[in-house]
Short mmCIF file of C-alpha atoms in Angstrom, two decimals:
data_model
loop_
_atom_site.label_atom_id
_atom_site.label_comp_id
_atom_site.label_asym_id
_atom_site.label_seq_id
_atom_site.Cartn_x
_atom_site.Cartn_y
_atom_site.Cartn_z
CA MET T 526 -31.59 14.19 58.28
CA GLY T 527 -31.50 10.54 59.36
CA ASP T 528 -27.96 10.17 58.04
CA MET T 529 -26.95 13.27 60.00
CA LEU T 530 -28.39 11.98 63.29
CA ARG T 531 -27.19 8.38 62.97
CA PRO T 532 -23.61 9.10 64.22
CA TRP T 533 -25.04 11.06 67.14
CA ARG T 534 -27.26 8.16 68.17
CA ALA T 535 -24.22 5.88 68.13
CA GLY T 536 -22.27 8.38 70.21
CA LEU T 537 -25.14 8.69 72.70
CA GLN T 538 -25.26 4.89 73.11
CA ILE T 539 -21.53 4.86 73.84
CA LEU T 540 -21.94 7.59 76.43
CA LEU T 541 -24.79 5.69 78.12
CA ARG T 542 -22.62 2.59 78.36
CA GLU T 543 -19.54 4.57 79.44
CA TRP T 544 -21.37 6.96 81.81
CA ARG T 545 -18.19 7.87 83.68
CA THR T 546 -16.72 9.20 80.45
CA GLY T 547 -19.93 11.15 79.88
CA VAL T 548 -19.72 12.77 83.32
CA LEU T 549 -16.11 13.83 82.74
CA LEU T 550 -17.02 15.21 79.32
CA ILE T 551 -19.92 17.23 80.76
CA LEU T 552 -17.68 18.62 83.51
CA LEU T 553 -15.11 19.62 80.92
CA VAL T 554 -17.39 21.05 78.22
CA GLY T 555 -20.39 22.06 80.33
CA PRO T 556 -18.96 25.34 81.74
CA PHE T 557 -17.82 26.37 78.29
CA LEU T 558 -21.30 25.77 76.86
CA ALA T 559 -22.83 27.65 79.78
CA TYR T 560 -20.62 30.66 79.11
CA ILE T 561 -21.67 30.55 75.47
CA GLY T 562 -25.34 30.44 76.48
CA PHE T 563 -25.09 33.32 78.96
CA GLY T 564 -23.01 35.32 76.51
CA THR T 565 -25.60 34.77 73.79
CA LEU T 566 -28.41 36.02 76.06
CA TRP T 567 -26.34 39.11 76.96
CA LEU T 568 -25.70 39.88 73.29
CA ILE T 569 -29.41 39.52 72.50
CA GLU T 570 -30.36 41.87 75.33
CA ARG T 571 -27.83 44.46 74.14
CA GLY T 572 -28.86 44.10 70.51
CA TRP T 573 -25.37 43.07 69.43
CA MET T 574 -26.17 39.50 68.43
CA LEU T 575 -26.12 40.12 64.68
CA VAL T 576 -22.80 42.02 64.85
CA ALA T 577 -21.25 39.27 67.00
CA VAL T 578 -22.40 36.50 64.66
CA ILE T 579 -21.08 38.32 61.59
CA ALA T 580 -17.72 38.96 63.32
CA TRP T 581 -17.57 35.28 64.33
CA ILE T 582 -18.25 34.16 60.77
CA VAL T 583 -15.72 36.59 59.28
CA ALA T 584 -13.01 35.61 61.79
CA GLY T 585 -13.61 31.88 61.27
CA GLY T 586 -13.59 32.25 57.50
CA ALA T 587 -10.42 34.39 57.53
CA PHE T 588 -8.66 31.88 59.82
CA ALA T 589 -9.58 28.91 57.67
CA ILE T 590 -8.63 30.58 54.39
CA LEU T 591 -5.31 32.00 55.61
CA ALA T 592 -4.39 28.78 57.40
CA ALA T 593 -5.06 26.78 54.23
CA ARG T 594 -2.91 29.16 52.20
CA TRP T 595 -0.06 29.59 54.67
CA THR T 596 0.40 25.89 55.36
CA THR T 597 1.09 25.01 51.74
CA SER T 598 4.64 23.92 50.93
CA VAL T 599 5.52 27.26 49.32
CA ARG T 600 4.60 29.33 52.37
CA THR T 601 6.59 30.14 55.46
CA VAL T 602 4.28 29.07 58.30
CA MET T 603 5.60 25.52 58.05
CA PRO T 604 9.41 25.05 57.95
CA PRO T 605 10.47 25.43 54.29
CA LEU T 606 11.69 22.41 52.36
CA ASP T 607 14.82 22.91 50.28
CA TRP T 608 14.13 21.60 46.77
CA ASP T 609 17.31 23.05 45.28
CA ALA T 610 19.78 20.33 44.34
CA PRO T 611 22.41 20.06 47.13
CA LYS T 612 25.89 21.36 46.42
CA THR T 613 27.37 17.86 46.47
CA PHE T 614 25.26 16.75 43.47
CA SER T 615 26.78 16.06 40.07
CA PRO T 616 24.78 16.34 36.79
CA GLN T 617 23.79 12.67 37.07
CA ASP T 618 22.63 13.28 40.64
CA ARG T 619 20.50 16.22 39.52
CA GLU T 620 18.67 13.94 37.12
CA ALA T 621 18.03 11.57 40.03
CA TRP T 622 16.78 14.53 42.07
CA LYS T 623 13.94 14.93 39.56
CA ILE T 624 12.77 11.42 40.53
CA VAL T 625 12.64 12.49 44.18
CA GLN T 626 10.67 15.62 43.29
CA ASP T 627 8.18 13.58 41.25
CA ASP T 628 7.65 11.14 44.13
CA ALA T 629 7.11 14.04 46.53
CA GLN T 630 4.43 15.45 44.25
CA GLU T 631 2.46 12.24 44.71
CA ALA T 632 1.41 13.67 48.08
CA GLU T 633 -0.92 16.03 46.22
CA LYS T 634 -2.96 13.01 45.08
CA LEU T 635 -3.13 11.22 48.44
CA ALA T 636 -6.18 11.40 50.66
CA MET T 637 -5.87 12.46 54.28
CA GLU T 638 -6.33 8.88 55.49
CA ALA T 639 -3.39 7.70 53.34
CA LEU T 640 -1.12 10.41 54.74
CA ILE T 641 -1.47 9.08 58.29
CA ASP T 642 -0.93 5.46 57.31
CA GLY T 643 2.47 4.29 58.56
CA ASP T 644 2.68 1.63 55.83
CA ARG T 645 2.45 4.38 53.23
CA TYR T 646 5.79 5.81 54.38
CA ILE T 647 7.45 2.39 54.35
CA GLU T 648 6.18 1.68 50.83
CA THR T 649 7.20 5.14 49.62
CA GLY T 650 10.73 4.71 50.97
CA ARG T 651 11.01 1.28 49.35
CA ASP T 652 9.72 2.58 45.98
CA LEU T 653 12.08 5.57 46.11
CA LEU T 654 15.00 3.25 46.79
CA LYS T 655 14.08 1.08 43.79
CA HIS T 656 13.62 4.03 41.43
CA LEU T 657 16.96 5.57 42.33
CA ALA T 658 18.74 2.21 42.14
CA ALA T 659 17.36 1.69 38.64
CA HIS T 660 18.50 5.19 37.65
CA TYR T 661 22.11 4.60 38.71
CA HIS T 662 22.29 0.95 37.59
CA PRO T 663 19.87 0.64 34.63
CA ASP T 664 21.51 -2.53 33.29
CA SER T 665 21.43 -4.44 36.58
CA THR T 666 18.55 -6.76 37.44
CA HIS T 667 19.31 -6.45 41.16
CA PRO T 668 20.85 -2.97 41.59
CA LEU T 669 20.59 -3.03 45.39
CA ASP T 670 22.80 -6.10 45.68
CA GLU T 671 25.94 -3.99 45.12
CA VAL T 672 25.14 -1.45 47.87
CA PRO T 673 27.15 -2.01 51.08
CA VAL T 674 24.82 -2.50 54.04
CA VAL T 675 26.82 -0.06 56.19
CA GLU T 676 26.41 2.70 53.61
CA LEU T 677 22.67 2.04 53.39
CA LEU T 678 22.43 2.34 57.18
CA THR T 679 24.44 5.57 56.96
CA ALA T 680 21.93 7.00 54.48
CA LEU T 681 19.03 6.07 56.75
CA GLU T 682 20.82 7.54 59.77
CA LEU T 683 21.48 10.87 58.06
CA ALA T 684 17.95 11.06 56.64
CA ALA T 685 16.41 10.34 60.05
CA GLU T 686 18.64 12.96 61.67
CA ASP T 687 17.67 15.64 59.15
CA LEU T 688 13.97 14.79 59.37
CA ALA T 689 14.05 14.90 63.16
CA LYS T 690 15.67 18.36 63.12
CA LEU T 691 13.13 19.60 60.59
CA THR T 692 10.17 18.23 62.54
CA ARG T 693 11.40 19.75 65.80
CA GLN T 694 11.01 23.17 64.20
CA VAL T 695 7.25 22.65 64.52
CA PRO T 696 6.17 23.32 68.14
CA GLY T 697 5.40 19.95 69.69
CA GLY T 698 6.45 18.16 66.50
CA ASP T 699 8.73 15.79 68.42
CA LEU T 700 5.76 14.53 70.48
CA ILE T 701 3.37 13.72 67.64
CA THR T 702 2.58 10.07 66.86
CA LEU T 703 0.41 8.53 64.16
CA SER T 704 -2.28 7.90 66.77
CA HIS T 705 -2.26 11.63 67.54
CA TRP T 706 -2.93 12.36 63.90
CA ARG T 707 -5.84 9.92 63.85
CA ARG T 708 -7.32 11.34 67.02
CA ALA T 709 -6.94 14.89 65.76
CA ILE T 710 -8.75 13.99 62.56
CA GLN T 711 -11.48 12.20 64.54
CA MET T 712 -11.90 15.20 66.85
CA ALA T 713 -12.03 17.50 63.85
CA GLY T 714 -14.75 15.24 62.44
CA TYR T 715 -16.75 15.41 65.68
CA ILE T 716 -16.44 19.18 65.80
CA SER T 717 -17.46 19.41 62.16
CA LYS T 718 -20.54 17.29 62.84
CA ALA T 719 -21.42 19.39 65.87
CA ASN T 720 -21.17 22.51 63.74
CA ASP T 721 -23.35 20.87 61.10
CA LEU T 722 -25.99 20.15 63.70
CA TYR T 723 -25.79 23.69 65.09
CA ALA T 724 -26.01 25.06 61.55
CA LEU T 725 -29.28 23.16 61.04
CA VAL T 726 -30.77 24.52 64.26
CA SER T 727 -29.49 28.12 64.04
CA PRO T 728 -31.87 29.27 61.27
CA PHE T 729 -34.78 28.52 63.62
CA LEU T 730 -33.19 30.67 66.35
CA ASN T 731 -32.11 33.53 64.10
CA PRO T 732 -33.01 33.05 60.42
CA LEU T 733 -30.80 35.83 59.01
CA SER T 734 -27.57 34.99 60.80
CA GLY T 735 -28.25 31.25 60.70
CA LEU T 736 -28.66 31.09 56.93
CA THR T 737 -25.60 33.33 56.46
CA ARG T 738 -23.54 31.07 58.70
CA ILE T 739 -24.63 27.92 56.83
CA GLY T 740 -23.63 29.43 53.47
CA THR T 741 -20.28 30.72 54.75
CA ARG T 742 -19.42 27.44 56.45
CA GLU T 743 -20.32 25.14 53.58
CA LEU T 744 -18.79 27.26 50.82
CA ILE T 745 -15.66 28.70 52.51
CA VAL T 746 -14.82 27.59 56.03
CA LYS T 747 -15.31 23.85 55.72
CA PRO T 748 -13.26 23.36 52.49
CA ALA T 749 -10.50 25.71 53.71
CA TRP T 750 -10.23 23.95 57.09
CA LYS T 751 -9.91 20.57 55.42
CA ASN T 752 -7.25 21.93 53.05
CA MET T 753 -5.25 23.21 56.02
CA GLN T 754 -5.25 19.77 57.64
CA GLN T 755 -4.19 18.11 54.39
CA ASN T 756 -1.45 20.71 53.80
CA VAL T 757 0.16 19.96 57.16
CA LEU T 758 0.12 16.21 56.47
CA ARG T 759 1.41 16.73 52.94
CA TRP T 760 4.24 18.87 54.26
CA PHE T 761 5.41 16.06 56.52
CA PHE T 762 5.12 13.48 53.74
CA GLN T 763 7.11 15.66 51.34
CA ALA T 764 9.70 16.38 54.03
CA TYR T 765 10.11 12.62 54.46
CA VAL T 766 10.62 12.09 50.71
CA ASN T 767 12.93 15.10 50.51
CA ARG T 768 15.33 13.95 53.24
CA MET T 769 15.25 10.30 52.20
CA GLY T 770 15.89 11.25 48.58
CA VAL T 771 18.92 13.41 49.35
CA HIS T 772 20.78 10.72 51.23
CA LEU T 773 19.78 7.85 48.96
CA ILE T 774 21.29 9.80 46.06
CA GLU T 775 24.44 10.32 48.10
CA LEU T 776 24.39 6.58 48.77
CA PHE T 777 24.23 5.53 45.11
CA SER T 778 26.82 8.15 44.15
CA GLY T 779 29.29 6.44 46.51
CA ARG T 780 29.85 9.49 48.69
CA LEU T 781 28.68 7.82 51.89
CA ALA T 782 31.60 5.41 51.84
CA ILE T 783 33.42 7.87 54.11
CA GLY T 784 30.92 7.28 56.92
CA ALA T 785 28.36 9.49 58.64
CA ASP T 786 30.80 11.41 60.84
CA GLN T 787 33.18 12.32 58.04
CA TYR T 788 30.26 13.20 55.74
CA ARG T 789 28.84 15.58 58.35
CA ARG T 790 32.23 17.21 58.85
CA LEU T 791 32.69 17.87 55.15
CA THR T 792 29.17 18.91 54.17
CA ARG T 793 27.72 20.64 57.22
CA ARG T 794 30.20 23.37 57.89
CA GLY T 795 29.90 27.09 57.26
CA SER T 796 30.45 28.37 53.76
CA LEU T 797 33.93 29.46 52.77
CA PRO T 798 35.77 28.80 56.04
CA VAL T 799 39.25 30.23 56.48
CA LEU T 800 41.58 27.26 56.39
CA PRO T 801 45.28 27.06 57.19
CA ALA T 802 47.61 27.50 54.26
CA ASP T 803 48.87 23.94 54.56
CA GLY T 804 45.48 22.33 55.20
CA ASP T 805 44.11 19.40 53.27
CA ASP T 806 41.14 21.54 52.20
CA MET T 807 43.29 24.10 50.33
CA LEU T 808 41.67 25.06 47.03
CA ILE T 809 43.62 24.05 43.94
CA ILE T 810 43.57 26.44 40.98
CA ASP T 811 45.09 25.01 37.82
CA VAL T 812 46.48 27.56 35.36
CA VAL T 813 46.56 26.18 31.84
CA GLY T 814 47.17 27.59 28.39
CA ALA T 815 49.35 27.46 25.34
CA ARG T 816 53.09 27.66 25.69
CA GLU T 817 54.37 31.20 26.34
CA SER T 818 50.86 32.53 26.98
CA GLY T 819 51.86 34.23 30.26
CA LYS T 820 50.88 31.61 32.85
CA SER T 821 53.95 32.03 35.04
CA ARG T 822 53.69 35.82 35.10
CA LEU T 823 49.98 35.62 35.95
CA ILE T 824 50.62 33.32 38.94
CA ALA T 825 53.46 35.51 40.18
CA ALA T 826 51.27 38.63 39.92
CA ALA T 827 48.45 36.92 41.84
CA LYS T 828 50.82 36.08 44.69
CA GLU T 829 52.44 39.53 44.71
CA VAL T 830 49.07 41.16 45.46
CA PHE T 831 48.99 39.56 48.93
CA GLU T 832 52.62 40.18 49.83
CA GLY T 833 51.78 43.71 50.93
CA ASP T 834 48.63 45.53 52.04
CA ASP T 835 45.49 43.60 51.05
CA ARG T 836 43.10 46.50 51.71
CA PRO T 837 42.84 47.55 48.01
CA ILE T 838 41.60 44.13 46.93
CA ARG T 839 39.31 43.92 49.97
CA ALA T 840 37.82 47.31 49.11
CA ARG T 841 37.44 46.25 45.49
CA LEU T 842 35.48 43.14 46.46
CA GLU T 843 33.23 45.06 48.83
CA GLY T 844 32.59 47.64 46.11
CA MET T 845 31.39 44.82 43.85
CA GLY T 846 28.99 43.55 46.51
CA LEU T 847 31.20 40.61 47.53
CA GLU T 848 32.38 39.79 51.04
CA GLY T 849 35.74 41.28 51.95
CA ALA T 850 36.46 38.09 53.88
CA LEU T 851 36.94 36.30 50.56
CA VAL T 852 40.40 37.86 50.51
CA ASP T 853 41.46 35.46 53.27
CA ARG T 854 40.35 32.54 51.14
CA LEU T 855 42.19 33.85 48.10
CA LYS T 856 45.38 34.04 50.13
CA ASN T 857 45.31 30.32 50.83
CA VAL T 858 44.66 28.92 47.35
CA ARG T 859 47.38 26.88 45.66
CA TYR T 860 48.16 27.72 42.04
CA VAL T 861 49.39 24.87 39.85
CA GLU T 862 50.94 25.73 36.51
CA VAL T 863 50.08 23.04 33.97
CA PRO T 864 52.61 22.39 31.15
CA GLY T 865 51.44 24.29 28.09
CA TYR T 866 50.11 22.64 24.98
CA SER T 867 51.65 23.30 21.55
CA THR T 868 49.94 25.58 19.04
CA ARG T 869 51.35 24.49 15.72
CA SER T 870 48.19 22.69 14.60
CA THR T 871 45.52 24.15 12.33
CA PRO T 872 41.85 23.19 11.96
CA GLU T 873 42.78 21.27 8.80
CA HIS T 874 45.82 19.49 10.27
CA ASP T 875 46.03 18.42 13.91
CA SER T 876 49.38 16.79 14.56
CA ARG T 877 49.87 13.88 16.94
CA THR T 878 52.20 15.94 19.13
CA ASP T 879 49.59 18.68 19.50
CA ARG T 880 46.90 16.17 20.46
CA GLN T 881 49.16 14.54 23.03
CA THR T 882 50.04 17.86 24.70
CA ARG T 883 46.35 18.83 24.87
CA GLU T 884 45.34 15.43 26.23
CA ALA T 885 48.02 15.74 28.91
CA ALA T 886 46.74 19.21 29.81
CA VAL T 887 43.15 17.96 30.06
CA ALA T 888 44.17 14.99 32.22
CA ALA T 889 46.14 17.29 34.52
CA THR T 890 43.27 19.75 35.04
CA VAL T 891 40.09 17.69 35.43
CA ASP T 892 40.75 17.21 39.16
CA CYS T 893 41.24 20.86 40.00
CA ASP T 894 38.82 23.04 41.98
CA LEU T 895 38.98 26.02 39.64
CA LEU T 896 40.50 26.35 36.17
CA ILE T 897 42.16 29.44 34.68
CA LEU T 898 42.59 29.29 30.91
CA VAL T 899 45.23 31.83 29.88
CA ILE T 900 45.03 33.17 26.33
CA ASP T 901 47.66 35.45 24.84
CA GLY T 902 45.68 38.45 23.63
CA ARG T 903 48.30 39.39 21.06
CA LYS T 904 47.68 36.16 19.19
CA SER T 905 43.93 36.19 19.80
CA LEU T 906 42.10 32.85 19.95
CA ARG T 907 44.05 30.00 18.41
CA PRO T 908 42.71 26.60 17.28
CA ALA T 909 44.69 24.88 20.03
CA ASP T 910 42.87 26.91 22.71
CA VAL T 911 39.48 26.01 21.23
CA ALA T 912 40.47 22.35 20.92
CA PHE T 913 41.62 22.22 24.55
CA ALA T 914 38.38 23.81 25.81
CA GLN T 915 36.28 21.40 23.74
CA ASP T 916 38.24 18.37 24.96
CA TRP T 917 37.94 19.52 28.58
CA ASP T 918 34.21 20.10 28.21
CA LYS T 919 33.77 16.72 26.49
CA PHE T 920 35.41 14.93 29.42
CA PHE T 921 32.69 16.09 31.83
CA ILE T 922 29.93 15.34 29.34
CA GLN T 923 31.23 11.77 29.16
CA HIS T 924 31.48 11.60 32.98
CA PRO T 925 28.09 12.87 34.26
CA ASN T 926 28.97 11.78 37.80
CA ARG T 927 31.67 14.48 37.86
CA GLU T 928 30.93 18.13 38.50
CA PRO T 929 32.96 20.45 36.20
CA PRO T 930 34.90 23.07 38.18
CA PRO T 931 34.29 26.73 37.41
CA VAL T 932 36.43 28.28 34.68
CA LEU T 933 37.90 31.76 34.31
CA VAL T 934 39.37 32.81 30.95
CA VAL T 935 42.14 35.40 31.42
CA VAL T 936 43.44 37.35 28.44
CA THR T 937 47.04 38.46 28.93
CA GLY T 938 49.16 40.88 26.98
CA VAL T 939 46.47 43.56 26.68
CA ASP T 940 49.16 46.14 27.45
CA ARG T 941 50.83 45.43 24.09
CA PRO T 942 50.74 47.88 21.16
CA GLU T 943 48.43 45.54 19.23
CA PHE T 944 45.53 46.83 21.38
CA GLY T 945 46.48 50.52 21.28
CA THR T 946 49.43 52.84 21.05
CA VAL T 947 49.43 54.17 24.63
CA TRP T 948 49.19 52.07 27.81
CA ALA T 949 47.59 54.31 30.46
CA PRO T 950 45.57 52.39 33.04
CA PRO T 951 43.01 52.22 34.56
CA TYR T 952 40.67 50.71 31.98
CA ASP T 953 37.03 49.64 31.99
CA TRP T 954 36.86 46.56 29.76
CA ALA T 955 33.07 46.25 30.16
CA ALA T 956 31.91 49.75 29.20
CA GLY T 957 34.96 51.88 28.28
CA GLN T 958 34.99 53.48 24.84
CA GLY T 959 38.74 53.81 24.30
CA VAL T 960 40.54 52.04 21.47
CA ARG T 961 42.19 49.50 23.77
CA GLU T 962 38.98 48.91 25.73
CA THR T 963 36.96 48.39 22.56
CA ALA T 964 39.53 45.93 21.21
CA VAL T 965 39.58 43.87 24.43
CA ARG T 966 35.78 43.82 24.60
CA SER T 967 35.64 42.65 20.98
CA LEU T 968 38.03 39.82 21.87
CA PHE T 969 35.80 38.82 24.80
CA GLU T 970 32.81 38.62 22.45
CA SER T 971 34.79 36.46 20.03
CA LEU T 972 35.83 34.12 22.86
CA ASP T 973 32.28 33.86 24.16
CA ALA T 974 30.98 32.89 20.71
CA THR T 975 33.68 30.27 20.08
CA LEU T 976 34.42 28.54 23.40
CA PRO T 977 32.07 26.02 25.08
CA PRO T 978 29.37 27.39 27.46
CA GLY T 979 31.42 26.56 30.56
CA PHE T 980 34.09 29.05 29.42
CA SER T 981 31.95 32.16 29.73
CA THR T 982 33.65 34.28 32.43
CA PHE T 983 36.40 36.58 31.17
CA ALA T 984 39.00 38.94 32.61
CA ALA T 985 41.98 40.75 31.14
CA ALA T 986 45.29 41.86 32.57
CA GLY T 987 48.30 43.75 31.37
CA LEU T 988 51.31 42.81 33.47
CA PRO T 989 54.34 44.96 32.65
CA GLU T 990 56.75 45.32 35.55
CA GLN T 991 56.24 49.05 36.06
CA SER T 992 52.50 49.61 35.54
CA SER T 993 50.58 46.34 35.75
CA PHE T 994 46.81 46.53 35.68
CA GLY T 995 44.01 43.99 35.94
CA MET T 996 44.88 41.60 38.78
CA VAL T 997 43.34 43.61 41.63
CA GLU T 998 40.76 45.24 39.40
CA HIS T 999 39.45 42.26 37.40
CA VAL T 1000 41.18 38.86 37.72
CA LEU T 1001 41.11 38.35 41.51
CA PRO T 1002 37.53 39.69 41.90
CA ALA T 1003 36.44 37.28 39.16
CA LEU T 1004 38.13 34.45 41.07
CA ALA T 1005 36.49 35.51 44.35
CA ALA T 1006 33.05 35.53 42.72
CA GLN T 1007 33.52 31.85 41.80
CA LEU T 1008 34.96 30.63 45.09
CA HIS T 1009 31.61 29.21 46.19
CA ARG T 1010 31.56 26.96 43.12
CA ALA T 1011 35.20 26.08 43.67
CA GLU T 1012 34.37 25.07 47.26
CA ARG T 1013 31.69 22.80 45.88
CA ALA T 1014 34.10 21.26 43.38
CA ALA T 1015 36.65 20.71 46.16
CA LEU T 1016 34.04 19.01 48.33
CA LEU T 1017 33.00 16.70 45.52
CA ARG T 1018 36.61 15.92 44.71
CA ARG T 1019 37.34 14.88 48.28
CA LEU T 1020 34.18 12.81 48.59
CA GLN T 1021 34.80 11.04 45.30
CA SER T 1022 38.47 10.40 46.03
CA VAL T 1023 37.54 8.65 49.28
CA ALA T 1024 34.60 6.79 47.79
CA SER T 1025 36.59 5.62 44.74
CA ARG T 1026 39.23 3.85 46.80
CA SER T 1027 39.38 0.13 46.19
CA LYS T 1028 37.75 -2.17 48.71
CA VAL T 1029 41.15 -3.69 49.44
CA GLY T 1030 42.55 -0.26 50.22
CA ARG T 1031 39.64 0.60 52.49
CA VAL T 1032 39.97 -2.67 54.40
CA ALA T 1033 43.72 -2.15 54.71
CA SER T 1034 43.14 1.34 56.08
CA GLN T 1035 40.62 0.01 58.60
CA LEU T 1036 43.06 -2.71 59.68
CA GLY T 1037 45.74 -0.08 60.11
CA GLN T 1038 43.47 2.03 62.32
CA GLN T 1039 42.51 -0.99 64.36
CA GLY T 1040 46.17 -1.98 64.74
CA LYS T 1041 47.03 1.50 66.04
CA GLN T 1042 44.28 1.26 68.63
CA VAL T 1043 45.45 -2.21 69.78
CA TRP T 1044 49.05 -1.01 69.99
CA ALA T 1045 48.04 2.07 71.98
CA HIS T 1046 46.00 -0.13 74.33
CA LEU T 1047 48.96 -2.48 74.90
CA LYS T 1048 51.30 0.44 75.59
CA ASN T 1049 48.87 1.87 78.15
CA ARG T 1050 48.59 -1.50 79.90
CA ARG T 1051 52.40 -1.82 80.01
CA LYS T 1052 52.72 1.65 81.52
CA LYS T 1053 50.12 0.85 84.17
CA ALA T 1054 51.91 -2.43 85.01
CA LYS T 1055 55.21 -0.59 85.51
CA THR T 1056 53.68 2.08 87.73
CA THR T 1057 51.75 -0.42 89.84
CA PRO T 1058 53.87 -1.50 92.91
#
């Protein structure tokens, strides 16, 4: 009891010394207490006191419990934090993202006092920077020494911008300071102590309701209220780690070399925008395969679809649950036919010429946004096709900072007699029970079991001049379904191409821009001098 009253004695001494503050406090709180007193007397006279107390306890308990639950990071009362790896991340970046997630989970172990300590955020940012630097440069004793200062400032600028936008989603979040947090916690402590004191006195006034209130408060309300406060503070701490982590990873991956403005333009636009056919952002689809596998005919058929009415393909996409607007994006892709690799090799003997043609095909396709591997269905899967797919897959395993583009495997020649005697489209390759459909589906299963995991999406097309089938029905819808991944690959390709420029080239480009500005300034001055009398 003495421990309970000691803080109140100290508070009373402060009020006696600061009597003006006491008068203001009484004027502010006094009417409210008076209303409570008069209301209590009215409830007692009406015989509703017990019902009112129980309703008060139930409402307070429900508020505390629901608030504690709904302010956790997985609920929707607080703005949600996106813990999915951003679309610009490569496999190496996703491993670094796990470090950020682990550091964010440290908030679960921090006390409330630590979460309002400004130094805690500075130390956390510094530790996160060191951990990520060690991840990207494990053999360097001073990994931060190679980071350009301007790019570090860009990362901090972008992180601060994102965090500010996220915080402003909380009403009044842009006005909160650390001192506000401390005062709020202090006020919550004072209110808690006042409730403790009232809980001690209430059993003497009304034993039944008083004892019920003490039990409810100590077992449910008090712990839930404290959890709610901690959840709000943890949310902000995790939001800080989340936003800092994203842009520090972008920093160490070299993608912030393009500057904050260019980074925003490339990464913060709407998904799948319709771009002009000659734009720099045109998607590049490389079409690769063995010699005479039907690459040229496939590209020609894809272009012919959009020479006339595009409503059939639009309707097909919408029937599959895809956006019809993807047709506009498909119109603007650029197909690149890659020289075919030879197929004379066998698993036992791989000639030098065969290896060279495959290596050239791999080198020509690793920078595309989407890859189409064309396989001649009449000849089934050949060792050269498997070897190319394995070499292509191995390249991205050996370069974890690169994101492999999506792949579509297209089987051509399914209209040939090898798959059935009569060619009479349409066909359902996924569920049809005809001879030709069963044969194509069996080939798909063989491809899926033999090719690397990245080559797991299949389509088939028969492309005779008179009765072609498969482009509108299967190939183009399969391409449309992967456009979001192709957009991601294109974004990464552009970011990496800019970031991988040599320092000499970047300085030369900057000097060129500066020279243009100086020249334009001199021309403007000369024009003004001529026009001035």
